Tab-separated table of N, CA and C in Angstrom:
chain	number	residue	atom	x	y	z
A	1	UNK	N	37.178	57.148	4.899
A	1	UNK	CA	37.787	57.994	3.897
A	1	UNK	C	38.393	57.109	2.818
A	2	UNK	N	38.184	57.564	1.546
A	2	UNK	CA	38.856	56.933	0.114
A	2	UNK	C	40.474	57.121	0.532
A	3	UNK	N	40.831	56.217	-0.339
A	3	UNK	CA	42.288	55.625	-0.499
A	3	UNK	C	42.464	57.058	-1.251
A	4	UNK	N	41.791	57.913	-1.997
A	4	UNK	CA	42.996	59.058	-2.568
A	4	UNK	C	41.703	60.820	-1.948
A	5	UNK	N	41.388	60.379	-0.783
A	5	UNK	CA	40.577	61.656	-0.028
A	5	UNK	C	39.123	61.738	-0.927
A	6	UNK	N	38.550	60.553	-1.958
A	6	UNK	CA	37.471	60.845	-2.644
A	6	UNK	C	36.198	59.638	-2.409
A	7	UNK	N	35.613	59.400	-1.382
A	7	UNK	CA	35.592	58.775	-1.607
A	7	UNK	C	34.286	58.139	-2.725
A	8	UNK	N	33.402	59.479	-3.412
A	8	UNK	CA	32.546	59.012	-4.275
A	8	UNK	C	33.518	58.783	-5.749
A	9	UNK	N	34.200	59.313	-5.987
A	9	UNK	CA	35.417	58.530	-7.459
A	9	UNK	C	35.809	57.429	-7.170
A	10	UNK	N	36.291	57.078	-5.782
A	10	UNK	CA	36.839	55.251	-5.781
A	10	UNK	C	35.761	54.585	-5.962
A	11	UNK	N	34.218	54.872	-5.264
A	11	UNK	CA	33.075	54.338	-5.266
A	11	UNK	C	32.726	54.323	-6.945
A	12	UNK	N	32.941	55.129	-7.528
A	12	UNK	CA	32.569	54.853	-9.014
A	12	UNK	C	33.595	53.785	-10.037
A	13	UNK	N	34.983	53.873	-9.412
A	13	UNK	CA	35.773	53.296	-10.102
A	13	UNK	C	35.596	51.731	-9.728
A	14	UNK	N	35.237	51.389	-8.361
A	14	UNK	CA	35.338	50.446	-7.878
A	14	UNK	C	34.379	49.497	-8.389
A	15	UNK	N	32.752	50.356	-8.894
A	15	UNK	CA	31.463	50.162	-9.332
A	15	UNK	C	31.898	49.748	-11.034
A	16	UNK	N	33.043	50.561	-11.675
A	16	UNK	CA	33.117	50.488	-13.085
A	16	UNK	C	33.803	48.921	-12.572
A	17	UNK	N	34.731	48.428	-12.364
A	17	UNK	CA	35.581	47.379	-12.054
A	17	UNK	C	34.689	46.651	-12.204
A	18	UNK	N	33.536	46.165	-10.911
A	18	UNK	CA	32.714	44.817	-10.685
A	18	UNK	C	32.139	44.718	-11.915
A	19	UNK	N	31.467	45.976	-12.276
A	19	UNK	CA	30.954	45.397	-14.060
A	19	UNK	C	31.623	45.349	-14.639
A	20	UNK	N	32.667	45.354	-15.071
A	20	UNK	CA	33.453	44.896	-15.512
A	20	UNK	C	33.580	43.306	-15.853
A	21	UNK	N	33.804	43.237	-14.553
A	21	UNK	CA	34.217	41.893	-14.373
A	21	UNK	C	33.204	41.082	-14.371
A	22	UNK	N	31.776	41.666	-14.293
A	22	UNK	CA	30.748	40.678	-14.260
A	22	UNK	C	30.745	40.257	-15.733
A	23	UNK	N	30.651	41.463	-16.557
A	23	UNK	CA	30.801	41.101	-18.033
A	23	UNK	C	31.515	40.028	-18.987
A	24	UNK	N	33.211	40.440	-17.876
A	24	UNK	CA	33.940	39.647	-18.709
A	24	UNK	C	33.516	38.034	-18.081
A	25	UNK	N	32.925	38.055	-17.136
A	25	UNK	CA	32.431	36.306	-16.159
A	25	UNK	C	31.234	35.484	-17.586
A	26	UNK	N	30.514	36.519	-17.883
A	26	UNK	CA	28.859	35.921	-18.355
A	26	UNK	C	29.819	35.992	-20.065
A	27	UNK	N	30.668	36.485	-20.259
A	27	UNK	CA	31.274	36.021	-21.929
A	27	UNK	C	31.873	34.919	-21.743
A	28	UNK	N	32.846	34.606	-20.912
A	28	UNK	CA	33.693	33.344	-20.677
A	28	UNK	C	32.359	32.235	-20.550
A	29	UNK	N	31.493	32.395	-19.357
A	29	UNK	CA	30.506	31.480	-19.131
A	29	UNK	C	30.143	30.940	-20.456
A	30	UNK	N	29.384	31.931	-21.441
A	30	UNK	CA	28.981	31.864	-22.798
A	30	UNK	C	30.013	30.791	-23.697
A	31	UNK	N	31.002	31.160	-23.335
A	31	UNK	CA	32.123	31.059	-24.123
A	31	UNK	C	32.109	29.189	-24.029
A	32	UNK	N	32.096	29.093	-22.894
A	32	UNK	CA	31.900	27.721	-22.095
A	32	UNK	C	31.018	26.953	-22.750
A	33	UNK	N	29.611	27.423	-22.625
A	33	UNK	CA	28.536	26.440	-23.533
A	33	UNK	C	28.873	26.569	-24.179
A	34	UNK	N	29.277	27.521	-25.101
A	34	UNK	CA	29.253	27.110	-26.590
A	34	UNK	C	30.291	25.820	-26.521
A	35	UNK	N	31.535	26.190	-26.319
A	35	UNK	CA	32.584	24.859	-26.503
A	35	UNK	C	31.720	23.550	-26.337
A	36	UNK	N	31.093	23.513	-25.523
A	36	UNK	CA	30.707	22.241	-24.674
A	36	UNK	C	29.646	21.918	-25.427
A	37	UNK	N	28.824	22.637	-26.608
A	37	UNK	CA	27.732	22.347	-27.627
A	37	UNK	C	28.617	21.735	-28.763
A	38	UNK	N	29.935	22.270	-28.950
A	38	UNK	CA	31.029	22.301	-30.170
A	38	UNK	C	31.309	20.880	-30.045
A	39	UNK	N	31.785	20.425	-28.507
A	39	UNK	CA	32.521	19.089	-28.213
A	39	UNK	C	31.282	18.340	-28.315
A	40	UNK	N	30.188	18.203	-28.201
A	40	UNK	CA	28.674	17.267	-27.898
A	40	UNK	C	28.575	17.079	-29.536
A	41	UNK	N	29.051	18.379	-30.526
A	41	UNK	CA	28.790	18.006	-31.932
A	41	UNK	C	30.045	16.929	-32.372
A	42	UNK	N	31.010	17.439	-32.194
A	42	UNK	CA	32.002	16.758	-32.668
A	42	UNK	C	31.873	14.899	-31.573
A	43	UNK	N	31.635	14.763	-30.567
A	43	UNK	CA	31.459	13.476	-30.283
A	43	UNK	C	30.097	12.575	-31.444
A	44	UNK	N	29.456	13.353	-31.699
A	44	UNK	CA	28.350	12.868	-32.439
A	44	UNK	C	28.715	11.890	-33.706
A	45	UNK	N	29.681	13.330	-34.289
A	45	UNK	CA	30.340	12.854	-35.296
A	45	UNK	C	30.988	12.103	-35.435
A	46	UNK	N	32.429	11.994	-34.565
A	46	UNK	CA	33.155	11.102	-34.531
A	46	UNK	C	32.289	9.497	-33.896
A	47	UNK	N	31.528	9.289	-33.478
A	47	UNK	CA	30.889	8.187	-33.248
A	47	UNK	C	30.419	7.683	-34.540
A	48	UNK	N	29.932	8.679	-35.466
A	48	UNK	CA	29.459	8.280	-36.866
A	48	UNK	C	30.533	8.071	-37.797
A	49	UNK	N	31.235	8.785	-37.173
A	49	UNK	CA	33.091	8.123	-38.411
A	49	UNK	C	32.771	6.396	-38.122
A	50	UNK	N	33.465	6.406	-36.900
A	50	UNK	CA	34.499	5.869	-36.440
A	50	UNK	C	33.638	4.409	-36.706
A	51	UNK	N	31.942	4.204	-36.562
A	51	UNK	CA	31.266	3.081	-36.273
A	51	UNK	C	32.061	2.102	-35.561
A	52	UNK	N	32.632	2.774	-34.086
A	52	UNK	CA	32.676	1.661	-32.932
A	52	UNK	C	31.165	1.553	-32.248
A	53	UNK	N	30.542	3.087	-32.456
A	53	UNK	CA	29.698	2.662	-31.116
A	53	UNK	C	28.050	2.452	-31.946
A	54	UNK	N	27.212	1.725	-31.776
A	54	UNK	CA	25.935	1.821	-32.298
A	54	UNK	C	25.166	3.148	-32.074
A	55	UNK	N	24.007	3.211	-32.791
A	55	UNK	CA	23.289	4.282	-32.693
A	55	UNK	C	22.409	4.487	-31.285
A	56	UNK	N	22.207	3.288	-31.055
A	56	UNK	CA	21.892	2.721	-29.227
A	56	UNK	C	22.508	3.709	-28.474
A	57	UNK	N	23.716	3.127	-28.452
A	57	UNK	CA	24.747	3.833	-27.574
A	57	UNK	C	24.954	5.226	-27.398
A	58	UNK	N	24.816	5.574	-28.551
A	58	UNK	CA	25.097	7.310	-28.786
A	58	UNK	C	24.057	8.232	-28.371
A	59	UNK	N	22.888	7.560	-29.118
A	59	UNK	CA	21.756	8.457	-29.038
A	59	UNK	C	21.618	8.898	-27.817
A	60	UNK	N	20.967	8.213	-27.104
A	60	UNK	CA	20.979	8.336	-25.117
A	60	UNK	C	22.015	9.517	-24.990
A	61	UNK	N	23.312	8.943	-25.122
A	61	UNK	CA	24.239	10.051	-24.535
A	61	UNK	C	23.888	11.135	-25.270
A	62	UNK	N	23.983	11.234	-26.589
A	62	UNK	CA	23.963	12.740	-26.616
A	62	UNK	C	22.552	13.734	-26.367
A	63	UNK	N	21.284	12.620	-26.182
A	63	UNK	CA	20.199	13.515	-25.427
A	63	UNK	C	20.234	13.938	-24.834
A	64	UNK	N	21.411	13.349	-23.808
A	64	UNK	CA	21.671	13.697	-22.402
A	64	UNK	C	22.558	14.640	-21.992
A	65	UNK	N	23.636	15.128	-22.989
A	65	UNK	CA	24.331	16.053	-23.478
A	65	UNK	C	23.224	17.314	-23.443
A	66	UNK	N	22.953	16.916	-24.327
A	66	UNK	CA	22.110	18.035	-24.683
A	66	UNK	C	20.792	18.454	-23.864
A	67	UNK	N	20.172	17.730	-23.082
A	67	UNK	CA	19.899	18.077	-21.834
A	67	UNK	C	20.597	18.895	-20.991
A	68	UNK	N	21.958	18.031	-20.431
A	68	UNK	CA	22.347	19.395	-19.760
A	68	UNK	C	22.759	20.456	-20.455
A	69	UNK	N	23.355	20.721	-21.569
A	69	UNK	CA	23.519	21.765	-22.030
A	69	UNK	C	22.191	22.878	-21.558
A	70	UNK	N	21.200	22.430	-22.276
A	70	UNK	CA	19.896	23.553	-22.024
A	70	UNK	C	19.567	23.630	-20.502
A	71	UNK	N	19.826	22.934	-19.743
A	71	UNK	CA	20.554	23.360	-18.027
A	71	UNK	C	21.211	24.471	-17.874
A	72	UNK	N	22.095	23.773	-18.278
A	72	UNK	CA	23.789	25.219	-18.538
A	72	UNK	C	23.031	26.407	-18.795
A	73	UNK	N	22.549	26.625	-19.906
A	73	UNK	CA	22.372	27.722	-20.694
A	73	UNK	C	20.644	28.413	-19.912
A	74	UNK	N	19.760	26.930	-19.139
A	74	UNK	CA	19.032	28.015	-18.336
A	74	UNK	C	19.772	28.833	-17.416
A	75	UNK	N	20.626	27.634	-16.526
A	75	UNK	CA	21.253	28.576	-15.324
A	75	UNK	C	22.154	29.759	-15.271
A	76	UNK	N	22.295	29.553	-16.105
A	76	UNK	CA	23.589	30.763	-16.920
A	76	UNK	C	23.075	32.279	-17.025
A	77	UNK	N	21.340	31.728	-18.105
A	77	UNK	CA	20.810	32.887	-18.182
A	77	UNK	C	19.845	33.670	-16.599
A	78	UNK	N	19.252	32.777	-15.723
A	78	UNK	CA	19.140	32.776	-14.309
A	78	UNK	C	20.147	33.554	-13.282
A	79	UNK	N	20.812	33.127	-13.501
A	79	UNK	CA	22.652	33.515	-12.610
A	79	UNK	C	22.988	35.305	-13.255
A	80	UNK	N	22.400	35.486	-14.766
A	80	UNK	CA	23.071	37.260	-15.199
A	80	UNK	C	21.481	37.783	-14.471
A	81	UNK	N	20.783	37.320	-14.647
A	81	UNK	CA	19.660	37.764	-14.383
A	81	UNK	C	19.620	38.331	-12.502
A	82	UNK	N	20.873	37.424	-11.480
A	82	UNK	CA	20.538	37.552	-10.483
A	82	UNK	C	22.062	38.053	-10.041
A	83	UNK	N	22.845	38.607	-10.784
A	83	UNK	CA	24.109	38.853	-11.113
A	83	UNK	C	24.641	40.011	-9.489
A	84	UNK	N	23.571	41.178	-9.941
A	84	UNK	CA	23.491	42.289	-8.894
A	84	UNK	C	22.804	41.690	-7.694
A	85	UNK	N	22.693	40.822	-7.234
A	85	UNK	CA	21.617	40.738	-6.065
A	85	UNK	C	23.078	39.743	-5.380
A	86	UNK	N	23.369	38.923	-5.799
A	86	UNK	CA	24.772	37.912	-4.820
A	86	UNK	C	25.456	37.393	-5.926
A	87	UNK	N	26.460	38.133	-6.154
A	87	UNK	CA	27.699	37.613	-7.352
A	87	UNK	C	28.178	36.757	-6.665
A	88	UNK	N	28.853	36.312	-5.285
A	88	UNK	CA	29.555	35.529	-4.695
A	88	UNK	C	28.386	34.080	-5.122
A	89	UNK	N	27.475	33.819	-4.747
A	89	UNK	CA	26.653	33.072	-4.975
A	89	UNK	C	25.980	32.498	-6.364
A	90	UNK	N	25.411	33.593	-7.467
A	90	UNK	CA	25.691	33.203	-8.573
A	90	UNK	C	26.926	32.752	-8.959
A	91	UNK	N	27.839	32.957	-8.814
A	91	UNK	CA	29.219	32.510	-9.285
A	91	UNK	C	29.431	30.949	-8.957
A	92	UNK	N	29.229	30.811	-7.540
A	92	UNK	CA	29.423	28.968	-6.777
A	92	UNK	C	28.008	28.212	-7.612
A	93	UNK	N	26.745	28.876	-8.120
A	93	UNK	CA	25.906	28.144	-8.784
A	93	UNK	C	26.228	28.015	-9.817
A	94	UNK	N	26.793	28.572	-11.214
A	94	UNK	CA	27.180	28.411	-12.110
A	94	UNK	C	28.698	27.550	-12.462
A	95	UNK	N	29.612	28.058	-11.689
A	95	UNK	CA	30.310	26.698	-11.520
A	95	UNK	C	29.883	25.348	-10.960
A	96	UNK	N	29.326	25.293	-10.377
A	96	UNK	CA	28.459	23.789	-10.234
A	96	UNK	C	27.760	23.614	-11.606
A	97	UNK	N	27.423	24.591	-12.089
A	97	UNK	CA	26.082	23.659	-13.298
A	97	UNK	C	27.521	23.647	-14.560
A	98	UNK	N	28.692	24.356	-14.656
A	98	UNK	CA	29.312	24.184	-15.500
A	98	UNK	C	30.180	22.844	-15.609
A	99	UNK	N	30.198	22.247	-13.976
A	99	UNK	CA	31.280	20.969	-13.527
A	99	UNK	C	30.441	20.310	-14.123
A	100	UNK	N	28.817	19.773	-13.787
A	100	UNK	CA	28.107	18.565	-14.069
A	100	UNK	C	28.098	18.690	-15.681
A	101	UNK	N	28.105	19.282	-16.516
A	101	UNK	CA	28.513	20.099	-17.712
A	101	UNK	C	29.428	19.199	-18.537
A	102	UNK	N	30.610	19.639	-18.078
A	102	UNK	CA	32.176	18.741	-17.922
A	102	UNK	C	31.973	17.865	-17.845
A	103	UNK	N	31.386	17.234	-16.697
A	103	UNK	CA	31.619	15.624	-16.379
A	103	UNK	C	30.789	15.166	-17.545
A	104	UNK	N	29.363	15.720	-18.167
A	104	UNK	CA	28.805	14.516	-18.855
A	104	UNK	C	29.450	14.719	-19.864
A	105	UNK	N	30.332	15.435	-20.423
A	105	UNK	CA	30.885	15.451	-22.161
A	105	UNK	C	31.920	14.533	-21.681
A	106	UNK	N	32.878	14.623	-20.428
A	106	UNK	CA	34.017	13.801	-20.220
A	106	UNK	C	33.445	12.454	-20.590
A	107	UNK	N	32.303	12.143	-20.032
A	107	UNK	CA	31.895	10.449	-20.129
A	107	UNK	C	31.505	10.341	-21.120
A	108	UNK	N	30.794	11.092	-21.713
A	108	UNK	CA	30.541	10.289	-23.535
A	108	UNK	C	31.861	10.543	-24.045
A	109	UNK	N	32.437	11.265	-24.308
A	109	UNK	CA	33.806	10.830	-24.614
A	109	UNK	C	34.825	9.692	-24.290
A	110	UNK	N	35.067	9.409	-22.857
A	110	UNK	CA	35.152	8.345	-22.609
A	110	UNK	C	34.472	6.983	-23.196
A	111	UNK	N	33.248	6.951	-23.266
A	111	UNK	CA	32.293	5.838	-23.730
A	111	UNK	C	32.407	5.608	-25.497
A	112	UNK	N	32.593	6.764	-25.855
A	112	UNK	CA	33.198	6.590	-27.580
A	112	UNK	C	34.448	6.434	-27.825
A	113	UNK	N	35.471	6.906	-26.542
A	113	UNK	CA	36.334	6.384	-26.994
A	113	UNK	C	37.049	4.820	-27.073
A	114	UNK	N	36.081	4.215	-25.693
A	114	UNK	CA	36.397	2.905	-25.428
A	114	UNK	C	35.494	2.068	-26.612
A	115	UNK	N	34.749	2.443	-27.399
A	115	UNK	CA	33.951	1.505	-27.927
A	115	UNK	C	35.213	1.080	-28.873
């Protein structure tokens, strides 16, 4: 029995909620690459201010940036695609592809900033 004697209205409310929340998950996600395309531009740049680091140096990294980015943004689109079938699971895959994500902008940043 529903928490208020109904239980097909909690079942609908409960149903409005998860989409909900799936929605607001795959905008933040979004929200995510983009930043992380924003920070890959702005390292670019600032490497071209600053001429600590050669064009050597940069290039590589930011292919590689930008590699994973188009990772990100397959798995991302993969993960809404499989959204209804295991949210618990899309969710632990997309935070993984968003960490390795992180880590490579952390290190070219790091690497431009030490030059």
């Amino acid at each position: 029995m529903g928490l208020f004697a109904d239980d097909k209205l909690q079942d609908e409310r409960i149903a409005a909620l998860e989409e909900h929340v799936r929605v607001l998950t795959e905008t933040v996600q979004a929200n995510q690459v983009d930043l992380a395309e924003g920070r890959i531009a702005i390292l670019a740049l600032q490497a071209k201010v600053d001429e600590k680091v050669s064009a050597a140096d940069v290039d590589p990294t930011i292919v590689k940036l930008n590699q994973d980015l188009g990772l990100a943004r397959k798995q991302l689109e993969e993960a809404s695609e499989a959204a209804s079938e295991s949210w618990g699971k899309l969710q632990g895959g997309v935070r993984d592809a968003f960490e390795t994500l992180r880590a490579s902008v952390r290190e070219a940043a790091d690497r431009v900033q030490e030059s």
